Amino acid sequence: VLMLVAAIVFFVSSAIAGFLGFGNGIVCISVLALTHGVTEAAGLTNFASLTSCTTLLYILRRHVDWKSAGLLLTTGLVGVLVGVQVLANVDGSLMKGGLGVIVIGICLFNLRGGPRTSGELGTPWALFAGFSAGALQGALNTGGPPIVAYLYSRPITPEAAKATTQVVFIAMGLLRLASSVDEGLIDAEL
C-alpha cells in the first residue's frame, strides 16, 4: 500500500513539475513524510525528482542558461552537503516541523504573488539563492523556491528558466544522492 501511495505521489508530482518546471520535490516530500519517515521520504523524493528532471531537461536542453546554472551551483553544491548533514543529524520530528514551516512559507510567498523584483537580481543573490536552495535540497528536496525566485527575475524565457532549473536540480540531486548513500541515509532497501 505504501508503495502504491508513493507511485501515485510520483506521478502527480511529475505532472506538476512537467507543467511548471519545478514543484516535484515539495509535493513528494510533503505527502511522503506523512506515510514514511522523513529520511526515507527524502530518499524516495530524490529518486523521483532525478527521473522527472532528467526527462524535462531532455525536452528543454537547448534552452539552458549555463551562466545562471553555474552561479547557482557555485554555492548550491556546498549547500547540499550542509543540508544532508542536517538531515543526518537532526531528529525526524524536528525535520517534519521544519518541512511544515517551509511549506507554509512557500504558500505565503506564492499568495503574495511570488517573486517580485524591480529589476534583475545580481550575482550576490544568485550565490545566496544557490546556497539556500542547496541546503533545502540536501535536507528535504525542497530547493526550488530560491532558484525560481532568482531565475524568474532574469531576462530569460520561461523555457530557459525551466531548463536551467532542471540542470541545477539534477546536479544537486546527484550530489545529494551520493552524500546520502555515504551518510547511510539511502541504502539498498530504499
Tab-separated table of C-alpha atoms in Angstrom:
chain	number	residue	atom	x	y	z
A	1	VAL	CA	0.000	0.000	0.000
A	2	LEU	CA	2.820	2.436	0.865
A	3	MET	CA	4.499	1.804	-2.472
A	4	LEU	CA	1.194	2.457	-4.262
A	5	VAL	CA	0.899	5.781	-2.409
A	6	ALA	CA	4.478	6.602	-3.407
A	7	ALA	CA	3.791	5.724	-7.061
A	8	ILE	CA	0.695	7.951	-7.167
A	9	VAL	CA	2.592	10.799	-5.495
A	10	PHE	CA	5.455	10.425	-8.012
A	11	PHE	CA	3.026	10.552	-10.924
A	12	VAL	CA	1.177	13.640	-9.670
A	13	SER	CA	4.354	15.489	-8.668
A	14	SER	CA	5.999	14.729	-12.008
A	15	ALA	CA	2.962	16.078	-13.850
A	16	ILE	CA	3.160	19.285	-11.803
A	17	ALA	CA	6.898	19.588	-12.453
A	18	GLY	CA	6.377	18.960	-16.162
A	19	PHE	CA	3.924	21.830	-16.333
A	20	LEU	CA	5.693	24.324	-14.034
A	21	GLY	CA	9.315	23.201	-14.276
A	22	PHE	CA	9.512	22.774	-10.502
A	23	GLY	CA	7.422	21.515	-7.589
A	24	ASN	CA	8.234	17.820	-7.771
A	25	GLY	CA	10.262	17.775	-4.559
A	26	ILE	CA	7.909	19.822	-2.403
A	27	VAL	CA	4.877	17.737	-3.431
A	28	CYS	CA	6.661	14.405	-2.948
A	29	ILE	CA	8.281	15.149	0.391
A	30	SER	CA	5.154	16.790	1.808
A	31	VAL	CA	2.970	13.751	1.143
A	32	LEU	CA	5.542	11.007	1.644
A	33	ALA	CA	6.629	12.426	5.007
A	34	LEU	CA	3.091	11.636	6.205
A	35	THR	CA	3.367	7.958	5.251
A	36	HIS	CA	7.114	7.324	5.628
A	37	GLY	CA	9.872	8.618	7.877
A	38	VAL	CA	11.408	11.926	6.785
A	39	THR	CA	14.710	10.295	5.840
A	40	GLU	CA	13.008	7.609	3.731
A	41	ALA	CA	10.643	10.172	2.165
A	42	ALA	CA	13.627	12.368	1.264
A	43	GLY	CA	15.395	9.422	-0.373
A	44	LEU	CA	12.338	8.387	-2.382
A	45	THR	CA	11.820	12.003	-3.429
A	46	ASN	CA	15.453	12.189	-4.562
A	47	PHE	CA	14.928	9.315	-6.995
A	48	ALA	CA	11.600	10.655	-8.290
A	49	SER	CA	12.996	14.149	-8.788
A	50	LEU	CA	16.054	12.953	-10.695
A	51	THR	CA	13.835	10.975	-13.070
A	52	SER	CA	11.420	13.845	-13.640
A	53	CYS	CA	14.156	16.478	-14.035
A	54	THR	CA	16.160	14.378	-16.490
A	55	THR	CA	13.106	13.851	-18.675
A	56	LEU	CA	12.187	17.535	-18.654
A	57	LEU	CA	15.790	18.625	-19.299
A	58	TYR	CA	15.976	16.370	-22.348
A	59	ILE	CA	12.942	18.161	-23.783
A	60	LEU	CA	14.284	21.659	-22.934
A	61	ARG	CA	18.025	21.007	-23.389
A	62	ARG	CA	18.542	23.751	-25.997
A	63	HIS	CA	17.257	26.467	-23.645
A	64	VAL	CA	19.660	26.170	-20.676
A	65	ASP	CA	21.128	29.431	-19.333
A	66	TRP	CA	24.538	27.979	-18.415
A	67	LYS	CA	25.778	31.184	-16.765
A	68	SER	CA	22.881	31.205	-14.298
A	69	ALA	CA	23.219	27.463	-13.688
A	70	GLY	CA	26.923	27.913	-12.925
A	71	LEU	CA	26.278	30.765	-10.492
A	72	LEU	CA	23.576	28.823	-8.654
A	73	LEU	CA	25.723	25.690	-8.448
A	74	THR	CA	28.809	27.561	-7.214
A	75	THR	CA	27.314	27.718	-3.731
A	76	GLY	CA	24.416	25.320	-4.248
A	77	LEU	CA	26.561	22.200	-4.130
A	78	VAL	CA	28.069	23.307	-0.812
A	79	GLY	CA	24.538	23.906	0.448
A	80	VAL	CA	23.557	20.334	-0.486
A	81	LEU	CA	26.346	18.953	1.700
A	82	VAL	CA	25.179	21.127	4.602
A	83	GLY	CA	21.562	20.034	4.090
A	84	VAL	CA	22.442	16.326	4.040
A	85	GLN	CA	24.314	16.785	7.322
A	86	VAL	CA	21.239	18.445	8.819
A	87	LEU	CA	19.066	15.517	7.691
A	88	ALA	CA	21.563	13.013	9.083
A	89	ASN	CA	21.894	14.699	12.475
A	90	VAL	CA	18.564	16.354	13.320
A	91	ASP	CA	15.622	14.471	14.839
A	92	GLY	CA	12.924	13.391	12.354
A	93	SER	CA	10.090	15.122	14.222
A	94	LEU	CA	12.023	18.394	14.147
A	95	MET	CA	12.615	17.890	10.422
A	96	LYS	CA	8.856	17.367	9.890
A	97	GLY	CA	8.210	20.610	11.746
A	98	GLY	CA	10.792	22.355	9.581
A	99	LEU	CA	9.143	20.925	6.482
A	100	GLY	CA	5.804	22.303	7.667
A	101	VAL	CA	7.323	25.762	8.129
A	102	ILE	CA	8.858	25.593	4.641
A	103	VAL	CA	5.569	24.535	3.019
A	104	ILE	CA	3.641	27.307	4.810
A	105	GLY	CA	6.343	29.814	3.851
A	106	ILE	CA	6.174	28.797	0.197
A	107	CYS	CA	2.369	29.072	0.236
A	108	LEU	CA	2.511	32.553	1.770
A	109	PHE	CA	5.221	33.596	-0.695
A	110	ASN	CA	3.057	32.454	-3.613
A	111	LEU	CA	-0.097	34.019	-2.181
A	112	ARG	CA	1.627	37.394	-2.171
A	113	GLY	CA	2.384	36.920	-5.869
A	114	GLY	CA	5.695	35.058	-5.898
A	115	PRO	CA	8.968	36.762	-6.672
A	116	ARG	CA	8.660	40.492	-7.189
A	117	THR	CA	11.693	42.476	-8.129
A	118	SER	CA	12.218	45.914	-9.531
A	119	GLY	CA	14.944	44.536	-11.728
A	120	GLU	CA	17.254	41.630	-12.320
A	121	LEU	CA	18.741	40.053	-9.213
A	122	GLY	CA	22.535	40.092	-9.423
A	123	THR	CA	25.375	37.709	-8.629
A	124	PRO	CA	25.220	38.052	-4.814
A	125	TRP	CA	21.566	36.988	-4.893
A	126	ALA	CA	22.429	34.064	-7.213
A	127	LEU	CA	25.052	32.855	-4.747
A	128	PHE	CA	22.657	33.241	-1.801
A	129	ALA	CA	19.834	31.557	-3.731
A	130	GLY	CA	22.178	28.738	-4.724
A	131	PHE	CA	23.316	28.037	-1.169
A	132	SER	CA	19.778	28.303	0.251
A	133	ALA	CA	18.407	26.036	-2.457
A	134	GLY	CA	21.229	23.562	-1.947
A	135	ALA	CA	20.673	23.381	1.805
A	136	LEU	CA	16.923	22.882	1.323
A	137	GLN	CA	17.576	20.337	-1.435
A	138	GLY	CA	20.088	18.432	0.671
A	139	ALA	CA	17.836	18.250	3.711
A	140	LEU	CA	14.349	17.887	2.249
A	141	ASN	CA	14.455	18.036	-1.581
A	142	THR	CA	12.684	21.411	-1.488
A	143	GLY	CA	15.284	23.636	-3.125
A	144	GLY	CA	13.006	25.105	-5.772
A	145	PRO	CA	11.803	28.424	-4.319
A	146	PRO	CA	15.166	30.256	-4.158
A	147	ILE	CA	16.102	29.008	-7.631
A	148	VAL	CA	12.759	30.010	-9.112
A	149	ALA	CA	12.878	33.441	-7.450
A	150	TYR	CA	16.318	34.079	-8.931
A	151	LEU	CA	15.702	32.683	-12.426
A	152	TYR	CA	12.343	34.353	-12.932
A	153	SER	CA	13.921	37.732	-12.111
A	154	ARG	CA	16.296	37.312	-15.037
A	155	PRO	CA	15.604	38.431	-18.593
A	156	ILE	CA	15.341	34.867	-19.916
A	157	THR	CA	12.486	32.956	-21.490
A	158	PRO	CA	10.263	30.695	-19.392
A	159	GLU	CA	11.758	27.735	-21.291
A	160	ALA	CA	15.267	28.833	-20.295
A	161	ALA	CA	14.181	29.200	-16.655
A	162	LYS	CA	12.648	25.707	-16.686
A	163	ALA	CA	15.655	24.143	-18.425
A	164	THR	CA	18.153	25.840	-16.116
A	165	THR	CA	16.173	24.758	-13.072
A	166	GLN	CA	16.445	21.146	-14.258
A	167	VAL	CA	20.235	21.378	-14.678
A	168	VAL	CA	20.573	22.746	-11.143
A	169	PHE	CA	18.185	20.156	-9.677
A	170	ILE	CA	19.975	17.271	-11.424
A	171	ALA	CA	23.434	18.366	-10.236
A	172	MET	CA	22.174	18.926	-6.696
A	173	GLY	CA	20.166	15.697	-6.779
A	174	LEU	CA	23.145	13.606	-7.854
A	175	LEU	CA	25.334	15.105	-5.123
A	176	ARG	CA	22.521	14.638	-2.609
A	177	LEU	CA	22.158	11.001	-3.650
A	178	ALA	CA	25.893	10.298	-3.288
A	179	SER	CA	26.118	12.161	0.024
A	180	SER	CA	23.028	10.411	1.385
A	181	VAL	CA	24.441	6.998	0.488
A	182	ASP	CA	27.746	7.970	2.123
A	183	GLU	CA	25.890	9.048	5.293
A	184	GLY	CA	23.826	5.847	5.333
A	185	LEU	CA	20.574	7.717	4.682
A	186	ILE	CA	19.894	5.762	1.487
A	187	ASP	CA	20.585	2.054	1.277
A	188	ALA	CA	19.727	-0.885	-0.978
A	189	GLU	CA	16.343	-1.372	0.753
A	190	LEU	CA	15.093	2.018	-0.359
